[in-house]
Amino acid sequence: MTHGAPSVEPVRSARAQLGIPSGATCRMASVETAAEHERILREIESTDTNCIGPTLRSVYDGQEHGLFMEKLDVRIRNHDREIEKMCNHHFQGFVDSITELLKVRGEAQKLKSQVTETNRHLQDDGKELMGSMEELQKCRVQQRNMASTIDKLSHCLPVLEMYSRLQEQMRAKRYYPALRTLEQLEHTCLPRAGQYRFCSIMAENSPKLRTQIRDTAMTQLRDFLESIRKHSDKIGETAIRQVRGHGFMSDLLTPPPKKKLQRLSQPEAVKTDIIDGAQDLVDFSPVYCCLHIYTVLGLRDVFENYYRKQRRKQARLVLQPHSNMHETLEGYRRYFNQIAGFFVVEDHVLHTTQGLVNRAYVEELWELALSKLIAALRTHSSYCDNPDLVLDLKNLIVLFADTLQGFGFPVSQLFDMLLEMREQYGEILLKRWNVTFRQVLDQDNFSPIPVSTEEEYKHYTSQFPVQDPELDKLPFPKKLPFSQFVPKVYSQLKEFIYACLKYSEDLHLSSTEVDDMIRKSTNLLLTRTLSHCLQYAIKKKNVGLAELVQVIINTTHLEQSCHFLEEFISNITNVPPDSANATKLYGTSTFKDARHAAEAEIYTNLNAKIDQFLQLADYDWMAPVPGGGSLEASDYLMDLIAFLNSTFSVFTNLPGKVAQTACMSACKHISTSLTQLLLDPEVRQISLGALHQLNADVKECEGFARAGPVAGFQGDTLLLAFSDLRQLLELFTLWDWSTYLADYGKATCKYLRVNPHTALALLEKMKETSRKNNVFAQFRKTDRDRQKLIDAIIKQLRNLIAQHHT
């Protein structure tokens, strides 16, 4: 069939499918039917044979399929005619084409032979090339494999190198860099390397390595904590020694204006020296390393809590003092060194770890330490009875406080406690000086100090301010009025003041506060310690009148030296003694009280001596009235007068009033004692002769009084001591009862000092004597009259007493 001829195959196919013989005559259809058939034919012509089923079904659905078949035959015939025309038109060309094709077949056979030959030659020539190409292919494969290997190795080698570095760091115990390397290995190198077995092994080992690093770091931290616990005392010792060596911490509290700028840099320099010394003893790197490791692991809070908990435990151990710490200064020093070392370390950790510990935590620990430290010091210092140890302890506390203050810790409570300890120190000083004063008193000979040369005189005057121009003029040898007790006591008073001053040093007190503290302590020493020692010396049983006299002289000179002590305190404290706030010394009253006590003891001892002589009195109370001539005084009384004369000769160095009072007291005591002898209840009978003997003794006493054993009495003042006894004896020896009874109660009465009770008691003793000695008195008119007279006088005396009482 010629190209371009209409296709009749769809039409024929449709006809065959319809089963209608060609040439059948169909009835004429309407115009619509014809148009529909025309549409179906066009569709059959233009549609693929496989898809004409639905189109043909529409023909069968209608009633005009016969007519359609006719139209289909007409259309097929038309197409056949057109095909034939087309084939006729192109037939010659087809023949020509076949002829040309036959020619081409011959040429194709030639070409095939040439191609075959060429292919043979090509195959022969290409065998060598193919061998080279195969070799090239192998090389390219190897090259590609090598490139791939290099690429993989470029990703794996950093992993291996980093893992090797990690192992090296672990062996070298550089755990923080190892942890950083492990982190880089996990997050960077392993993901790039790919899925290899060794990478999987490394990834599986990473948690184990991390745990190993964490545990090892914690072990190193425990070793560090143990190390600083052992070396804290050395660190504290270094810190305190640095502060003592520079001596600037105290100055920082009240720095001079001109030197303030210079001082500001020194604390930092000393702190640097202290920290350097601490780092020489303890390696702080485990703390930093462990902190970094736990930070990288995300466990910083765990580490901080653990570190603080362990340090709190160590703080409690450090703050627990030894039971015998109070026995030696070394015990206190170790205690302070440990505490200072602990807080030097904490301060260093605070400033170098960026939050491992904070200021609130350190301040909380310091408050705990202060409370424990002060309580321990109060307890242990209370056992101390050595002032030198207390003073050394005070200096140690000041150094400790200055050291910690240099690191920014508040230490005011420590200085407050030092002021409390000052009271204890003062009490210990008082106890020591009490022993010293007792020793001085026990060793004193209570005799004026003999001075033979000018050097000796200057030696004593340098120890004690002697203000006596008359004594200076006397030639050598001469005697100082006081005994060794005076310069020794004065020197000890100054030593006590120096001891008080030593404690006040470095306590950051003003001059006024120091002056007040010293004066109050000195007042306690004078009014309590020295006063008690003087009382002890005065009240001792073996102290004689000469010793008491010397005590009075000594206390007089010490009293006069009190203003020198005032000046001495003012000179060392730079506070004028006349300052409004200055405490006055009570030395004057102390020495006055001691002198008065010595004076009273003199009077008591003198009277006791007089009593000893009076105990020797042996009166014959029934002695008869002597005949002509005067009676002599009793022997005991003569000895007593001799004793009094020698005693009062020693009183020449006493103040006048003391000697006069002692003499008057002695005379009164003699008079009172003689009167008591008369009135002694055991003496029930007294004769007139005994009264005459007593009268002779009183006259001897009056002669002693008139002789003026002590200067300073005006007229017969000393005789007044015997006036009571004198009037009583005259009343009985002169038997002047009429005058006594007539003038009793009048100011001009001759026997004004005779008490009617005393007279009555003595008269009744005489009545008893008269009654027993004159058994036959009723047979003698004179004796009867005397007896009646005595009875009458007794009756009048009783009436007089009754009237006086009413």
Coordinates of N, CA and C in Angstrom, one line a residue, residues 410-584:
P410 N 36.9 39.1 110.5 CA 36.7 40.0 111.6 C 37.2 39.3 112.9
V411 N 37.9 40.1 113.7 CA 38.6 39.5 114.9 C 38.2 40.3 116.2
S412 N 37.2 41.1 116.1 CA 36.9 42.0 117.3 C 36.6 41.1 118.5
Q413 N 35.9 40.0 118.3 CA 35.6 39.1 119.4 C 36.8 38.6 120.1
L414 N 37.9 38.4 119.4 CA 39.1 37.9 120.0 C 39.7 39.0 120.9
F415 N 39.6 40.2 120.4 CA 40.2 41.3 121.3 C 39.3 41.6 122.5
D416 N 38.0 41.3 122.3 CA 37.1 41.4 123.5 C 37.4 40.3 124.5
M417 N 37.7 39.1 124.0 CA 38.1 38.1 124.9 C 39.4 38.4 125.6
L418 N 40.3 39.0 124.9 CA 41.6 39.4 125.5 C 41.4 40.4 126.6
L419 N 40.4 41.2 126.5 CA 40.1 42.1 127.6 C 39.5 41.4 128.8
E420 N 38.7 40.3 128.5 CA 38.3 39.4 129.6 C 39.5 38.7 130.2
M421 N 40.4 38.2 129.4 CA 41.6 37.6 130.0 C 42.4 38.5 130.8
R422 N 42.3 39.8 130.5 CA 43.1 40.8 131.2 C 42.7 40.7 132.7
E423 N 41.4 40.5 133.0 CA 41.0 40.4 134.4 C 41.6 39.2 135.0
Q424 N 41.6 38.1 134.3 CA 42.3 36.9 134.8 C 43.8 37.1 135.0
Y425 N 44.4 37.7 134.0 CA 45.8 38.0 134.1 C 46.1 38.9 135.3
G426 N 45.2 39.8 135.6 CA 45.4 40.7 136.8 C 45.3 39.9 138.1
E427 N 44.4 38.9 138.1 CA 44.2 38.1 139.3 C 45.5 37.2 139.5
I428 N 46.0 36.7 138.4 CA 47.2 35.9 138.5 C 48.4 36.7 139.0
L429 N 48.5 37.9 138.5 CA 49.5 38.8 138.9 C 49.4 39.1 140.4
L430 N 48.2 39.3 140.8 CA 47.9 39.6 142.3 C 48.4 38.5 143.1
K431 N 48.1 37.2 142.7 CA 48.5 36.1 143.4 C 50.0 36.0 143.5
R432 N 50.7 36.2 142.4 CA 52.1 36.2 142.3 C 52.7 37.2 143.2
W433 N 52.2 38.4 143.1 CA 52.8 39.5 143.9 C 52.4 39.4 145.4
N434 N 51.4 38.6 145.7 CA 51.1 38.3 147.1 C 52.2 37.5 147.7
V435 N 52.6 36.5 146.9 CA 53.7 35.7 147.3 C 55.0 36.5 147.4
T436 N 55.2 37.4 146.5 CA 56.4 38.2 146.5 C 56.4 39.1 147.7
F437 N 55.3 39.8 147.9 CA 55.3 40.7 149.1 C 55.4 39.9 150.4
R438 N 54.9 38.7 150.5 CA 55.0 37.9 151.7 C 56.5 37.5 151.9
Q439 N 57.2 37.2 150.8 CA 58.6 36.9 150.9 C 59.4 38.1 151.3
V440 N 59.1 39.2 150.7 CA 59.8 40.5 151.1 C 59.6 40.7 152.6
L441 N 58.4 40.6 153.1 CA 58.1 40.8 154.5 C 58.8 39.8 155.4
D442 N 58.8 38.5 154.9 CA 59.4 37.5 155.7 C 60.9 37.7 155.8
Q443 N 61.5 38.2 154.7 CA 63.0 38.3 154.7 C 63.4 39.7 155.3
D444 N 62.5 40.6 155.5 CA 62.9 41.9 156.0 C 63.3 41.8 157.5
N445 N 64.4 42.5 157.9 CA 64.8 42.5 159.3 C 64.2 43.7 160.1
F446 N 63.3 44.5 159.4 CA 62.6 45.6 160.1 C 63.6 46.4 160.9
S447 N 64.7 46.8 160.2 CA 65.7 47.7 160.8 C 66.1 48.7 159.7
P448 N 66.4 49.9 160.2 CA 66.8 50.9 159.2 C 68.0 50.4 158.4
I449 N 68.1 50.9 157.1 CA 69.1 50.4 156.2 C 70.4 51.2 156.5
P450 N 71.5 50.5 156.9 CA 72.7 51.2 157.0 C 73.4 51.5 155.7
V451 N 73.9 52.7 155.5 CA 74.5 53.1 154.3 C 75.9 53.6 154.6
S452 N 76.9 53.0 154.0 CA 78.3 53.4 154.3 C 78.9 54.3 153.3
T453 N 78.5 54.2 152.0 CA 79.1 55.0 150.9 C 78.1 55.7 150.1
E454 N 78.6 56.6 149.3 CA 77.8 57.3 148.4 C 77.1 56.4 147.3
E455 N 77.9 55.4 146.9 CA 77.3 54.4 145.9 C 76.2 53.7 146.5
E456 N 76.3 53.2 147.7 CA 75.2 52.5 148.3 C 74.0 53.5 148.5
Y457 N 74.2 54.7 148.8 CA 73.1 55.6 149.0 C 72.4 55.9 147.7
K458 N 73.2 56.0 146.6 CA 72.6 56.2 145.3 C 71.8 55.0 144.8
H459 N 72.4 53.8 145.2 CA 71.7 52.6 144.8 C 70.3 52.5 145.4
Y460 N 70.2 52.9 146.7 CA 68.9 52.8 147.4 C 68.0 53.9 146.9
T461 N 68.5 55.1 146.7 CA 67.7 56.2 146.3 C 67.2 56.1 144.8
S462 N 68.0 55.3 144.0 CA 67.5 55.0 142.7 C 66.4 54.0 142.7
Q463 N 66.3 53.1 143.7 CA 65.2 52.2 143.9 C 64.0 52.8 144.5
F464 N 64.2 53.8 145.3 CA 63.1 54.4 146.0 C 63.4 55.9 146.2
P465 N 62.4 56.8 145.8 CA 62.6 58.2 145.9 C 62.6 58.7 147.3
V466 N 63.8 59.0 147.8 CA 63.9 59.5 149.2 C 63.9 61.0 149.1
Q467 N 63.0 61.6 149.8 CA 62.9 63.1 149.8 C 63.2 63.6 151.2
D468 N 64.4 63.6 151.6 CA 64.8 64.1 152.9 C 66.1 64.9 152.9
P469 N 66.0 66.2 152.7 CA 67.2 67.0 152.7 C 68.1 66.8 153.9
E470 N 67.5 66.7 155.1 CA 68.3 66.5 156.3 C 69.2 65.2 156.2
L471 N 68.6 64.2 155.6 CA 69.3 62.9 155.5 C 70.4 63.1 154.5
D472 N 70.2 63.8 153.5 CA 71.3 64.0 152.5 C 72.5 64.7 153.1
K473 N 72.3 65.6 154.1 CA 73.4 66.3 154.7 C 74.2 65.5 155.7
L474 N 73.6 64.4 156.2 CA 74.3 63.6 157.2 C 75.5 63.0 156.6
P475 N 76.6 62.9 157.3 CA 77.8 62.2 156.8 C 77.6 60.7 156.8
F476 N 78.5 60.0 156.1 CA 78.5 58.6 156.1 C 79.4 58.1 157.2
P477 N 79.1 56.9 157.8 CA 77.9 56.1 157.6 C 76.7 56.7 158.2
K478 N 75.6 56.4 157.6 CA 74.3 56.8 158.1 C 73.2 55.8 157.8
K479 N 72.1 56.0 158.3 CA 71.0 55.0 158.2 C 69.8 55.7 157.5
L480 N 69.2 54.9 156.6 CA 68.0 55.3 156.0 C 66.9 55.0 157.0
P481 N 65.8 55.8 157.1 CA 64.8 55.6 158.1 C 64.0 54.3 157.9
F482 N 63.9 53.9 156.7 CA 63.1 52.7 156.4 C 64.0 51.5 156.3
S483 N 63.3 50.3 156.2 CA 64.0 49.0 156.1 C 64.0 48.6 154.6
Q484 N 64.7 47.4 154.3 CA 64.7 46.9 153.0 C 63.4 46.7 152.3
F485 N 62.4 46.6 153.2 CA 61.0 46.4 152.7 C 60.5 47.5 151.8
V486 N 60.9 48.7 152.1 CA 60.4 49.9 151.3 C 60.9 49.9 149.9
P487 N 62.2 49.9 149.6 CA 62.6 49.9 148.2 C 62.2 48.6 147.5
K488 N 62.2 47.5 148.2 CA 61.8 46.3 147.5 C 60.3 46.3 147.1
V489 N 59.5 46.8 148.0 CA 58.0 46.9 147.7 C 57.8 47.9 146.5
Y490 N 58.5 49.1 146.6 CA 58.4 50.1 145.6 C 58.8 49.5 144.2
S491 N 59.9 48.8 144.2 CA 60.4 48.2 142.9 C 59.4 47.2 142.4
Q492 N 58.8 46.4 143.3 CA 57.8 45.4 142.9 C 56.5 46.1 142.4
L493 N 56.2 47.2 143.0 CA 55.0 48.0 142.5 C 55.3 48.4 141.0
K494 N 56.5 48.9 140.7 CA 56.8 49.3 139.4 C 56.9 48.0 138.4
E495 N 57.4 46.9 139.0 CA 57.4 45.7 138.1 C 56.0 45.3 137.8
F496 N 55.1 45.4 138.8 CA 53.7 45.1 138.5 C 53.1 46.0 137.5
I497 N 53.4 47.2 137.5 CA 52.9 48.2 136.5 C 53.4 47.8 135.1
Y498 N 54.7 47.5 135.1 CA 55.3 47.0 133.8 C 54.6 45.8 133.3
A499 N 54.3 44.9 134.2 CA 53.6 43.6 133.8 C 52.2 43.9 133.2
C500 N 51.5 44.9 133.9 CA 50.2 45.3 133.4 C 50.3 45.9 132.0
L501 N 51.4 46.7 131.9 CA 51.6 47.4 130.6 C 51.9 46.5 129.5
K502 N 52.6 45.4 129.8 CA 53.0 44.4 128.7 C 51.7 43.8 128.2
Y503 N 50.7 43.5 129.0 CA 49.5 42.9 128.5 C 48.7 43.9 127.6
S504 N 48.8 45.2 127.9 CA 48.0 46.1 127.2 C 48.6 46.4 125.8
E505 N 49.8 46.0 125.6 CA 50.4 46.2 124.3 C 49.7 45.4 123.2
D506 N 49.6 46.1 122.0 CA 49.0 45.5 120.8 C 47.6 45.1 120.9
L507 N 46.9 45.6 122.0 CA 45.5 45.4 122.1 C 44.6 46.5 121.4
H508 N 45.3 47.4 120.7 CA 44.7 48.5 120.0 C 43.8 49.4 121.0
L509 N 44.4 49.6 122.2 CA 43.7 50.4 123.1 C 44.3 51.8 123.1
S510 N 43.5 52.8 123.5 CA 44.0 54.2 123.6 C 44.8 54.3 124.8
S511 N 45.6 55.4 124.8 CA 46.5 55.7 126.0 C 45.6 55.8 127.3
T512 N 44.5 56.4 127.1 CA 43.6 56.6 128.3 C 43.1 55.3 128.8
E513 N 42.7 54.4 127.9 CA 42.3 53.0 128.3 C 43.4 52.3 129.0
V514 N 44.6 52.3 128.4 CA 45.7 51.6 129.0 C 46.0 52.2 130.4
D515 N 46.0 53.5 130.5 CA 46.3 54.2 131.8 C 45.2 53.8 132.8
D516 N 44.0 53.7 132.4 CA 42.9 53.4 133.4 C 43.0 51.9 133.8
M517 N 43.4 51.0 132.8 CA 43.6 49.6 133.2 C 44.7 49.4 134.2
I518 N 45.8 50.1 133.9 CA 47.0 50.0 134.8 C 46.6 50.5 136.2
R519 N 46.0 51.6 136.3 CA 45.7 52.2 137.6 C 44.7 51.4 138.4
K520 N 43.7 50.8 137.7 CA 42.8 49.9 138.4 C 43.4 48.7 138.9
S521 N 44.3 48.1 138.1 CA 45.0 46.9 138.6 C 46.0 47.3 139.7
T522 N 46.6 48.4 139.6 CA 47.5 48.8 140.7 C 46.7 49.1 142.0
N523 N 45.6 49.7 141.8 CA 44.7 49.9 143.0 C 44.3 48.6 143.7
L524 N 44.0 47.5 142.9 CA 43.7 46.2 143.4 C 45.0 45.7 144.1
L525 N 46.1 45.9 143.5 CA 47.4 45.4 144.2 C 47.6 46.1 145.5
L526 N 47.3 47.4 145.6 CA 47.5 48.1 146.8 C 46.5 47.8 147.9
T527 N 45.2 47.9 147.5 CA 44.1 47.8 148.4 C 43.8 46.4 148.9
R528 N 44.2 45.4 148.0 CA 43.8 44.1 148.4 C 45.1 43.2 148.7
T529 N 46.0 43.1 147.8 CA 47.1 42.3 147.9 C 48.1 42.8 149.0
L530 N 48.6 44.0 148.7 CA 49.6 44.6 149.6 C 49.0 44.9 151.0
S531 N 47.8 45.3 151.0 CA 47.1 45.6 152.3 C 47.0 44.3 153.1
H532 N 46.6 43.2 152.4 CA 46.5 41.9 153.2 C 47.9 41.4 153.7
C533 N 48.9 41.6 152.8 CA 50.2 41.2 153.2 C 50.7 42.0 154.4
L534 N 50.4 43.3 154.4 CA 50.8 44.2 155.6 C 50.0 43.7 156.8
Q535 N 48.8 43.5 156.6 CA 48.0 43.0 157.8 C 48.5 41.7 158.3
Y536 N 48.9 40.8 157.4 CA 49.5 39.5 157.8 C 50.8 39.8 158.6
A537 N 51.6 40.7 158.1 CA 52.9 41.0 158.8 C 52.6 41.6 160.1
I538 N 51.6 42.4 160.2 CA 51.3 43.1 161.5 C 50.8 42.1 162.5
K539 N 49.9 41.2 162.0 CA 49.2 40.3 162.9 C 50.0 39.1 163.3
K540 N 51.2 38.9 162.8 CA 52.0 37.7 163.1 C 52.3 37.7 164.6
K541 N 52.4 36.5 165.2 CA 52.5 36.4 166.6 C 53.9 36.8 167.1
N542 N 54.9 36.6 166.2 CA 56.2 36.9 166.7 C 56.7 38.4 166.3
V543 N 55.8 39.2 166.0 CA 56.1 40.6 165.6 C 56.2 41.4 166.9
G544 N 57.3 42.0 167.1 CA 57.5 42.8 168.3 C 57.2 44.3 168.1
L545 N 57.4 45.0 169.2 CA 57.1 46.5 169.1 C 58.0 47.2 168.1
A546 N 59.3 46.7 168.1 CA 60.3 47.4 167.2 C 59.9 47.1 165.8
E547 N 59.5 45.9 165.5 CA 59.0 45.6 164.1 C 57.8 46.4 163.7
L548 N 56.9 46.6 164.6 CA 55.7 47.4 164.4 C 56.0 48.8 164.2
V549 N 57.0 49.3 165.0 CA 57.4 50.7 164.8 C 58.0 50.9 163.4
Q550 N 58.8 49.9 163.0 CA 59.4 50.0 161.6 C 58.4 49.9 160.5
V551 N 57.3 49.1 160.8 CA 56.2 49.0 159.8 C 55.6 50.3 159.6
I552 N 55.3 51.0 160.7 CA 54.7 52.4 160.6 C 55.6 53.3 159.9
I553 N 56.9 53.3 160.1 CA 57.8 54.2 159.4 C 57.8 53.8 157.9
N554 N 57.9 52.5 157.7 CA 57.9 52.1 156.2 C 56.7 52.5 155.5
T555 N 55.5 52.3 156.1 CA 54.2 52.6 155.4 C 54.1 54.2 155.3
T556 N 54.7 54.9 156.2 CA 54.7 56.4 156.1 C 55.5 56.8 154.8
H557 N 56.7 56.2 154.6 CA 57.5 56.6 153.5 C 56.8 56.1 152.2
L558 N 56.2 54.9 152.2 CA 55.5 54.4 151.0 C 54.3 55.3 150.7
E559 N 53.6 55.7 151.7 CA 52.5 56.6 151.5 C 53.0 57.9 150.8
Q560 N 54.1 58.4 151.2 CA 54.7 59.6 150.6 C 55.1 59.4 149.2
S561 N 55.4 58.2 148.8 CA 55.9 57.9 147.5 C 54.7 57.6 146.5
C562 N 53.5 57.7 146.9 CA 52.4 57.4 146.0 C 52.3 58.3 144.8
H563 N 52.6 59.6 145.0 CA 52.5 60.5 143.9 C 53.7 60.2 142.9
F564 N 54.8 59.6 143.3 CA 55.8 59.2 142.4 C 55.3 58.1 141.5
L565 N 54.5 57.2 142.1 CA 53.9 56.1 141.3 C 52.9 56.7 140.3
E566 N 52.2 57.7 140.7 CA 51.2 58.4 139.8 C 52.0 58.9 138.6
E567 N 53.2 59.6 138.9 CA 54.0 60.1 137.8 C 54.6 59.0 136.9
F568 N 55.0 57.9 137.6 CA 55.5 56.8 136.8 C 54.5 56.3 135.8
I569 N 53.3 56.1 136.3 CA 52.3 55.5 135.4 C 52.0 56.5 134.3
S570 N 52.0 57.8 134.6 CA 51.7 58.8 133.6 C 52.8 58.9 132.5
N571 N 54.0 58.7 133.0 CA 55.1 58.7 132.0 C 55.1 57.6 131.0
I572 N 54.7 56.4 131.5 CA 54.7 55.2 130.5 C 53.4 55.2 129.7
T573 N 52.3 55.9 130.1 CA 51.1 55.9 129.4 C 50.8 57.2 128.6
N574 N 51.6 58.2 129.0 CA 51.4 59.6 128.3 C 50.1 60.1 128.6
V575 N 49.5 59.8 129.8 CA 48.3 60.4 130.2 C 48.6 61.2 131.5
P576 N 48.3 62.5 131.5 CA 48.6 63.3 132.7 C 47.8 62.8 133.9
P577 N 48.5 62.8 135.1 CA 47.8 62.3 136.3 C 46.6 63.1 136.7
D578 N 46.6 64.4 136.3 CA 45.5 65.3 136.7 C 44.4 65.3 135.6
S579 N 44.4 64.3 134.7 CA 43.4 64.2 133.7 C 42.0 63.9 134.4
A580 N 41.0 64.4 133.7 CA 39.6 64.3 134.3 C 39.2 62.8 134.5
N581 N 39.7 62.0 133.5 CA 39.2 60.6 133.5 C 40.2 59.7 134.1
A582 N 41.4 60.2 134.6 CA 42.4 59.4 135.2 C 41.9 58.8 136.6
T583 N 42.1 57.6 136.8 CA 41.8 56.9 138.0 C 42.9 57.2 139.0
K584 N 42.5 57.6 140.2 CA 43.4 57.9 141.3 C 43.9 56.6 142.0

